[in-house]
Amino acid sequence: MQQGNLLEMTMLKLFGIVFFCGLLSPSQEVLSGLSCAVSPGAMQNVLSGAILHNGLLQKHLQGLVLPNIMGEGGLLSSPTSITGLHLVRVQLPKLSVVLLPGIGVQLTIAAKLELSGKCLVGLLSELIDILVDVNITANIKCTNYESGTVQVVIEDCLCILGAIKIKLLSGLLSLSVNEIVLNQLRATLPGLLCPVVDIVVNLVNIQLLGTLNAVIPVGTAGTIHYRLASLPFTSGLFLGLDLDGAVKQVGGSVIPHDSSPSALPPLLDKLLVLGLRQSFLSAVLSLLLQIPPQTFTCTPEVFSGASRLQEAIRTLFPAACSTCHGTSPLSIRLTLSGNPLILLEENKATVELSVMIQVFIKRLDGPILNLLLLKADLGLNARMSIAGGRLVLGLSLGSTSFSLESSDIGISNISNLKPHCRTLLVEMLLPLINGALDIGIPLPNVLGIPLIKVDIQILAVSVRKGDFLPQGTGTGHRGCFQQLAPVTGPCQFLFGVQGP
């Protein structure tokens, strides 16, 4: 694999966003729209917030009641019973995450459980408080993918008890009763805590799927329907997610875009890398850039170069055209032609767009006289940023190519018009295009990780027959390596990085 240089645009390095050109050949596991790689640290933050900081675990542990504990060996060898033992509160819970390659997520919760009940030793009854350290480890696996949803199952749940402190007001509790309490808690707590963890994990799954499966409006033009495209997969370095991004116009018609498997670059020290394919971006641009034809008179009040353009056009009029030589100002109509296409190259993003420029005269008797119909093929330089969870594009005019489509009066040479037409497009068309793009492309709220402090890079990668992806960079597979089908030409990525 050959890797191009990275272009750093800012110095923030904790979140990633990638734009794929989509040139890799399809495989059995076709990815559509977007791909994500989530670091173990990011998963830990997400699950800690959902399970602990939002109080979900504490809520479902409330009211936990333990079986009565009966035994011998209390004060003066009297029978001992502990009844009404229940959870009072959870102290200092901590959560950690390990990604298990090909299996899923290993979740570990460490906490102190404060229990309280009544203790009867012989004829003496008093309150008893128990503080027990617990360590719950659960292996979580995703299964049964269907229509953007998955089920999560806990394959193994292990509950280990640590230190136990028992407190009676009288302090009269023998060592043998301590042992009875410890044995009973070891026997009963796993059967009580693991089902609670299972419930909590399934609720979190529903919550997190809601961040992946969402219909987001794109202004008034349409929507993007993001949806989980396949089962999540894990390596030891990241959790991989593939998303569909259906771009729909108002009325429900879908703007198609190609899908192809691609490789994400290494996470390194990033929380998350998000990949957007070039064809997906082009489809969203087609949705945004639905600008109606613009018709106006060619006067200085409309745009600054009107007089020079009109003079340059009038010099091309044939002498025999009596209608052409009137004093009325010329009229111009600008019409977008075809769909925009975004192209990604190393250190560069360009939007290709075609515009029809019609110059005409309105005759007194009604019909118009088409003086010129030009086609302008534009290469618009794109600068990208992330704001409010949206990808915002700003375009400036780069290359232009003009061709004559038709002329009712026989004009054939348009070389002198090109600089004036360029000024026309800069003043009259580009503001409309950038205004349409100002709302931005809404991005998926992947696992609730905020898209802030973005560093954008452009990464170029060439893939040849027999090349393999470096460990931890592949998506769409379950192992650490993936052989790629041969491609012709390089595959480009626009690579960006976000911080917390």
Coordinates of C-alpha atoms in Angstrom, one line a residue, residues 36-454:
C36 CA -17.1 4.7 11.4
A37 CA -14.3 3.5 13.6
V38 CA -14.8 4.1 17.3
S39 CA -11.8 3.8 19.7
P40 CA -12.0 1.9 23.0
G41 CA -11.7 5.2 24.9
A42 CA -14.7 6.7 23.0
M43 CA -16.7 3.6 23.7
Q44 CA -15.8 3.8 27.4
N45 CA -16.9 7.5 27.5
V46 CA -20.2 6.7 25.7
L47 CA -21.1 3.7 27.9
S48 CA -20.0 5.5 31.1
G49 CA -22.3 8.4 30.2
A50 CA -25.3 6.2 29.3
I51 CA -25.0 3.7 32.1
L52 CA -23.5 5.6 35.0
H53 CA -23.7 9.4 34.6
N54 CA -27.3 9.3 33.5
G55 CA -28.2 7.2 36.5
L56 CA -29.5 4.2 34.5
L57 CA -27.7 1.6 36.5
Q58 CA -28.6 3.1 39.8
K59 CA -32.2 3.4 38.7
H60 CA -32.5 -0.3 37.9
L61 CA -30.7 -1.3 41.0
Q62 CA -33.1 0.6 43.2
G63 CA -35.3 -1.6 45.3
L64 CA -33.0 -4.6 44.9
V65 CA -33.9 -7.1 47.7
L66 CA -31.6 -10.0 48.7
P67 CA -32.8 -13.3 50.1
N68 CA -32.8 -13.8 53.9
I69 CA -29.6 -15.1 55.4
M70 CA -30.0 -17.8 58.0
G71 CA -27.2 -19.4 60.0
E72 CA -25.7 -20.5 63.3
G73 CA -22.8 -19.1 65.2
G74 CA -23.8 -15.6 66.3
L75 CA -23.5 -14.3 69.8
L76 CA -23.2 -17.2 72.3
S77 CA -23.8 -19.6 69.3
S78 CA -27.4 -18.4 69.0
P79 CA -29.2 -18.8 65.7
T80 CA -28.7 -15.8 63.4
S81 CA -31.0 -14.4 60.7
I82 CA -30.7 -11.4 58.5
T83 CA -33.9 -10.3 56.9
G84 CA -35.1 -7.4 54.7
L85 CA -31.7 -6.9 53.2
H86 CA -31.9 -4.4 50.4
L87 CA -29.8 -2.0 48.4
V88 CA -29.6 1.5 49.9
R89 CA -27.2 3.1 47.3
V90 CA -24.4 2.4 44.8
Q91 CA -21.1 4.1 45.7
L92 CA -18.3 5.2 43.4
P93 CA -19.3 3.2 40.3
K94 CA -16.6 3.0 37.6
L95 CA -16.8 1.5 34.1
S96 CA -14.1 0.2 31.7
V97 CA -14.3 -1.2 28.2
V98 CA -12.1 -3.7 26.3
L99 CA -12.8 -4.5 22.6
L100 CA -12.6 -8.3 21.9
P101 CA -11.7 -9.0 18.3
G102 CA -14.5 -10.8 16.5
I103 CA -16.6 -11.0 19.6
G104 CA -17.7 -7.7 20.8
V105 CA -17.3 -5.4 23.9
Q106 CA -16.2 -6.5 27.3
L107 CA -17.8 -4.3 29.9
T108 CA -16.6 -4.1 33.5
I109 CA -18.4 -2.2 36.2
A110 CA -16.8 -1.8 39.6
A111 CA -18.8 -0.4 42.5
K112 CA -19.5 -0.5 46.2
L113 CA -23.0 -1.7 47.2
E114 CA -24.4 -0.4 50.4
L115 CA -26.9 -2.9 51.9
S116 CA -29.1 -2.6 54.9
G117 CA -31.5 -4.9 56.8
K118 CA -32.4 -6.4 60.2
C119 CA -30.2 -8.8 62.0
L120 CA -31.7 -11.2 64.7
V121 CA -29.1 -12.9 66.9
G122 CA -31.0 -15.0 69.4
L123 CA -33.5 -12.6 70.9
L124 CA -31.5 -9.5 70.0
S125 CA -32.7 -7.6 67.0
E126 CA -30.9 -4.6 65.5
L127 CA -30.1 -2.9 62.2
I128 CA -27.2 -4.3 60.1
D129 CA -25.3 -2.4 57.3
I130 CA -23.2 -4.2 54.8
L131 CA -20.7 -2.5 52.3
V132 CA -19.5 -4.9 49.6
D133 CA -17.2 -4.3 46.7
V134 CA -18.4 -5.9 43.4
N135 CA -16.8 -6.3 40.0
I136 CA -19.2 -7.2 37.2
T137 CA -17.7 -8.3 33.9
A138 CA -20.0 -8.9 30.9
N139 CA -19.1 -9.9 27.3
I140 CA -21.6 -8.1 25.0
K141 CA -22.2 -9.3 21.4
C142 CA -24.3 -7.9 18.7
T143 CA -26.5 -10.3 16.7
N144 CA -29.6 -10.6 14.6
Y145 CA -29.2 -7.5 12.3
E146 CA -32.4 -6.5 10.6
S147 CA -33.4 -3.2 8.9
G148 CA -31.0 -1.0 10.8
T149 CA -31.4 -2.7 14.2
V150 CA -29.4 -5.3 16.1
Q151 CA -29.9 -7.2 19.3
V152 CA -27.3 -7.4 22.0
V153 CA -26.7 -10.5 24.1
I154 CA -24.5 -11.0 27.1
E155 CA -22.6 -14.2 26.5
D156 CA -20.8 -14.3 29.8
C157 CA -21.4 -12.4 33.0
L158 CA -19.0 -12.8 35.9
C159 CA -19.7 -11.1 39.3
I160 CA -16.7 -11.1 41.7
L161 CA -17.1 -9.9 45.3
G162 CA -14.3 -8.1 47.0
A163 CA -14.0 -6.7 50.5
I164 CA -17.1 -6.8 52.7
K165 CA -17.6 -4.7 55.7
I166 CA -20.4 -5.5 58.2
K167 CA -21.6 -3.1 60.8
L168 CA -23.9 -3.7 63.8
L169 CA -24.8 -1.0 66.3
S170 CA -23.8 -3.3 69.1
G171 CA -20.8 -4.6 67.3
L172 CA -21.6 -8.1 68.5
L173 CA -21.1 -10.3 65.4
S174 CA -18.8 -13.3 65.4
L175 CA -16.3 -14.2 62.6
S176 CA -18.4 -17.2 61.7
V177 CA -21.4 -15.0 60.9
N178 CA -19.1 -12.8 58.7
E179 CA -18.3 -16.0 56.8
I180 CA -22.0 -16.9 56.5
V181 CA -22.8 -13.4 55.1
L182 CA -19.9 -13.6 52.6
N183 CA -20.9 -17.0 51.3
Q184 CA -24.6 -16.0 51.0
L185 CA -23.7 -12.8 49.1
R186 CA -21.4 -14.8 46.7
A187 CA -24.2 -17.2 46.0
T188 CA -27.0 -14.7 45.5
L189 CA -25.6 -11.4 44.2
P190 CA -24.4 -12.6 40.7
G191 CA -27.9 -13.9 40.0
L192 CA -29.4 -10.6 41.0
L193 CA -26.9 -8.2 39.4
C194 CA -26.3 -9.8 36.0
P195 CA -30.0 -9.7 35.0
V196 CA -29.9 -6.0 35.9
V197 CA -26.8 -5.4 33.7
D198 CA -28.6 -7.3 30.9
I199 CA -31.6 -5.0 31.1
V200 CA -29.4 -1.9 31.2
V201 CA -27.3 -3.0 28.3
N202 CA -30.4 -3.6 26.1
L203 CA -31.8 -0.2 27.0
V204 CA -28.5 1.5 26.1
N205 CA -28.5 -0.5 22.8
I206 CA -31.9 1.1 22.0
Q207 CA -30.6 4.5 22.9
L208 CA -27.4 4.2 20.8
L209 CA -29.3 2.8 17.8
G210 CA -31.3 6.0 17.9
T211 CA -28.1 8.0 17.2
L212 CA -27.4 5.8 14.1
N213 CA -30.9 5.5 12.7
A214 CA -32.3 8.9 12.1
V215 CA -34.0 11.0 9.4
I216 CA -32.5 14.4 9.3
P217 CA -33.9 17.3 7.2
V218 CA -31.7 19.1 4.8
G219 CA -33.3 22.5 4.8
T220 CA -36.5 22.3 2.8
A221 CA -35.0 20.3 0.0
G222 CA -35.3 16.9 1.4
T223 CA -33.9 14.5 4.0
I224 CA -31.0 12.2 4.7
H225 CA -32.0 8.8 6.3
Y226 CA -29.1 7.4 8.2
R227 CA -29.3 3.7 9.1
L228 CA -27.0 1.1 10.5
A229 CA -26.1 -1.0 7.4
S230 CA -24.8 -4.2 9.0
L231 CA -23.7 -5.8 12.2
P232 CA -21.0 -3.8 14.1
F233 CA -17.7 -5.5 14.2
T234 CA -14.6 -5.2 16.5
S235 CA -10.9 -5.5 16.4
G236 CA -8.7 -4.9 19.4
L237 CA -8.3 -1.3 18.2
F238 CA -11.7 -0.1 17.2
L239 CA -15.5 -0.8 16.9
G240 CA -16.5 -0.6 13.3
L241 CA -19.9 0.7 12.1
D242 CA -21.2 0.9 8.5
L243 CA -24.1 3.2 7.8
D244 CA -26.5 3.7 4.9
G245 CA -27.2 7.3 3.9
A246 CA -30.3 7.5 1.8
V247 CA -30.7 11.0 0.2
K248 CA -34.3 11.8 -0.5
Q249 CA -35.9 14.8 -2.2
V250 CA -39.2 16.3 -1.0
G251 CA -41.8 13.9 -2.3
G252 CA -39.8 10.8 -1.5
S253 CA -37.7 10.2 -4.6
V254 CA -34.2 8.9 -3.8
I255 CA -31.0 10.4 -5.3
P256 CA -28.9 7.3 -6.0
H257 CA -25.2 7.1 -5.2
D258 CA -22.7 4.3 -5.6
S259 CA -21.5 2.1 -2.7
S260 CA -18.2 0.4 -2.4
P261 CA -16.1 -1.1 0.4
S262 CA -13.3 1.2 1.7
A263 CA -10.6 1.2 4.3
L264 CA -10.5 3.7 7.2
P265 CA -7.1 5.1 8.2
P266 CA -5.7 4.2 11.6
L267 CA -7.3 5.8 14.6
L268 CA -4.0 6.6 16.3
D269 CA -5.0 8.9 19.1
K270 CA -8.4 9.8 17.8
L271 CA -11.7 9.1 19.5
L272 CA -13.5 8.3 16.2
V273 CA -13.0 8.4 12.5
L274 CA -16.0 9.0 10.3
G275 CA -15.8 8.2 6.6
L276 CA -18.1 9.8 3.9
R277 CA -17.9 8.4 0.4
Q278 CA -17.5 10.8 -2.5
S279 CA -20.6 9.6 -4.3
F280 CA -22.7 10.1 -1.1
L281 CA -21.4 13.7 -0.9
S282 CA -22.3 14.3 -4.6
A283 CA -25.8 13.0 -4.0
V284 CA -26.3 15.5 -1.1
L285 CA -24.9 18.3 -3.2
S286 CA -27.5 17.5 -5.9
L287 CA -30.2 17.8 -3.2
L288 CA -28.8 21.2 -1.9
L289 CA -28.1 22.8 -5.3
Q290 CA -31.6 22.9 -6.7
I291 CA -31.4 26.6 -7.7
P292 CA -34.1 27.7 -10.2
P293 CA -33.0 29.5 -13.4
Q294 CA -32.0 33.1 -12.8
T295 CA -33.1 35.7 -15.4
F296 CA -32.0 39.4 -15.2
T297 CA -31.1 42.3 -17.4
C298 CA -27.4 42.9 -18.2
T299 CA -27.1 46.3 -16.5
P300 CA -24.4 47.7 -14.1
E301 CA -27.1 47.9 -11.4
V302 CA -27.3 44.1 -11.5
F303 CA -23.6 43.2 -11.7
S304 CA -20.4 45.3 -12.1
G305 CA -19.2 43.9 -15.4
A306 CA -22.5 44.3 -17.2
S307 CA -21.3 47.1 -19.5
R308 CA -18.1 45.4 -20.6
L309 CA -19.9 42.1 -21.2
Q310 CA -22.6 43.8 -23.2
E311 CA -20.1 45.7 -25.3
A312 CA -18.1 42.6 -26.0
I313 CA -21.2 40.8 -27.1
R314 CA -22.3 43.6 -29.4
T315 CA -19.0 43.6 -31.2
L316 CA -19.9 40.1 -32.4
F317 CA -23.2 41.1 -33.9
P318 CA -23.4 40.6 -37.7
A319 CA -24.1 43.8 -39.6
A320 CA -27.2 42.3 -41.2
C321 CA -28.9 41.7 -37.9
S322 CA -31.2 44.7 -37.5
T323 CA -32.8 43.5 -34.3
C324 CA -29.4 43.0 -32.6
H325 CA -28.5 46.7 -32.8
G326 CA -31.3 48.1 -30.7
T327 CA -30.7 50.1 -27.5
S328 CA -32.5 47.8 -25.1
P329 CA -30.2 46.0 -22.6
L330 CA -29.5 42.4 -23.2
S331 CA -31.1 39.8 -20.9
I332 CA -29.3 36.8 -19.4
R333 CA -30.5 33.5 -18.0
L334 CA -28.3 31.3 -15.8
T335 CA -29.4 27.6 -15.5
L336 CA -27.7 24.8 -13.7
S337 CA -27.1 21.8 -16.0
G338 CA -26.8 18.2 -14.8
N339 CA -25.8 17.2 -11.3
P340 CA -22.8 18.5 -9.3
L341 CA -19.9 16.1 -8.7
I342 CA -17.3 16.4 -5.9
L343 CA -13.8 15.2 -6.7
L344 CA -11.2 14.4 -4.0
E345 CA -7.5 14.6 -4.7
E346 CA -4.5 14.8 -2.5
N347 CA -4.7 18.1 -0.6
K348 CA -7.7 19.2 -2.8
A349 CA -11.4 19.0 -3.0
T350 CA -13.2 20.2 -6.1
V351 CA -16.9 20.5 -7.2
E352 CA -17.5 20.1 -10.9
L353 CA -20.7 21.9 -12.1
S354 CA -22.1 22.9 -15.5
V355 CA -24.1 26.1 -16.1
M356 CA -25.9 27.2 -19.2
I357 CA -25.6 31.0 -20.0
Q358 CA -28.2 32.3 -22.3
V359 CA -28.0 35.8 -23.7
F360 CA -31.1 37.0 -25.5
I361 CA -33.2 40.0 -26.6
K362 CA -36.9 40.3 -26.0
R363 CA -38.5 41.3 -29.2
L364 CA -41.4 43.7 -29.2
D365 CA -43.6 41.1 -30.9
G366 CA -43.1 38.6 -28.2
P367 CA -40.6 35.9 -29.2
I368 CA -37.0 36.1 -27.9
L369 CA -33.9 36.2 -30.0
N370 CA -31.3 33.9 -28.7
L371 CA -28.0 35.7 -29.2
L372 CA -25.8 33.2 -27.4
L373 CA -26.2 29.9 -25.5
L374 CA -23.0 29.0 -23.8
K375 CA -22.1 26.1 -21.6
A376 CA -19.7 26.8 -18.7
D377 CA -18.0 23.8 -17.1
L378 CA -16.8 25.0 -13.7
G379 CA -14.2 23.6 -11.3
L380 CA -15.1 25.1 -7.9
N381 CA -12.5 24.9 -5.1
A382 CA -14.1 23.6 -2.0
R383 CA -13.2 24.4 1.6
M384 CA -14.8 22.3 4.3
S385 CA -15.5 22.8 8.0
I386 CA -17.7 21.2 10.7
A387 CA -20.2 23.5 12.5
G388 CA -23.2 22.4 14.6
G389 CA -22.8 18.7 13.6
R390 CA -23.0 19.6 9.9
L391 CA -20.4 19.6 7.1
V392 CA -20.3 23.0 5.6
L393 CA -18.9 23.7 2.2
G394 CA -17.7 27.0 0.8
L395 CA -16.9 27.2 -2.9
S396 CA -14.8 29.6 -4.9
L397 CA -14.3 29.7 -8.7
G398 CA -11.3 27.8 -9.9
S399 CA -11.2 26.6 -13.5
T400 CA -13.7 27.5 -16.2
S401 CA -14.3 26.1 -19.7
F402 CA -16.7 27.8 -22.0
S403 CA -18.2 26.3 -25.2
L404 CA -20.8 27.7 -27.6
E405 CA -23.9 25.6 -27.8
S406 CA -26.0 27.8 -30.3
S407 CA -26.6 31.2 -31.7
D408 CA -29.6 32.4 -33.7
I409 CA -27.5 35.1 -35.3
G410 CA -24.5 33.1 -36.3
I411 CA -21.9 34.1 -33.7
S412 CA -19.1 31.5 -33.7
N413 CA -16.1 33.0 -31.8
I414 CA -16.6 33.6 -28.1
S415 CA -13.0 33.9 -26.9
N416 CA -13.3 37.6 -26.0
L417 CA -16.3 36.8 -23.8
K418 CA -14.7 34.4 -21.4
P419 CA -13.3 36.9 -18.9
H420 CA -16.5 38.8 -18.8
C421 CA -18.6 35.6 -18.3
R422 CA -16.2 34.5 -15.5
T423 CA -17.0 37.8 -13.7
L424 CA -20.7 37.2 -14.3
L425 CA -20.5 33.8 -12.7
V426 CA -18.6 35.1 -9.7
E427 CA -21.0 37.8 -8.9
M428 CA -24.3 36.3 -9.9
L429 CA -24.1 32.5 -9.5
L430 CA -21.5 31.8 -6.7
P431 CA -23.4 33.7 -4.0
L432 CA -26.5 31.7 -4.8
I433 CA -24.6 28.4 -4.6
N434 CA -22.8 29.3 -1.4
G435 CA -26.1 30.5 0.1
A436 CA -27.7 27.1 -0.8
L437 CA -24.8 25.3 0.9
D438 CA -24.8 27.4 4.0
I439 CA -27.2 25.1 5.8
G440 CA -24.6 22.3 5.6
I441 CA -24.8 18.6 5.3
P442 CA -26.2 17.0 8.5
L443 CA -23.9 14.3 9.8
P444 CA -25.0 11.3 11.9
N445 CA -24.8 11.8 15.7
V446 CA -22.7 8.6 16.0
L447 CA -23.2 7.2 19.5
G448 CA -23.8 10.7 20.7
I449 CA -20.1 11.7 20.2
P450 CA -20.2 15.5 19.5
L451 CA -18.5 16.8 16.3
I452 CA -16.4 19.6 17.6
K453 CA -12.9 21.0 17.1
V454 CA -12.4 19.5 13.7

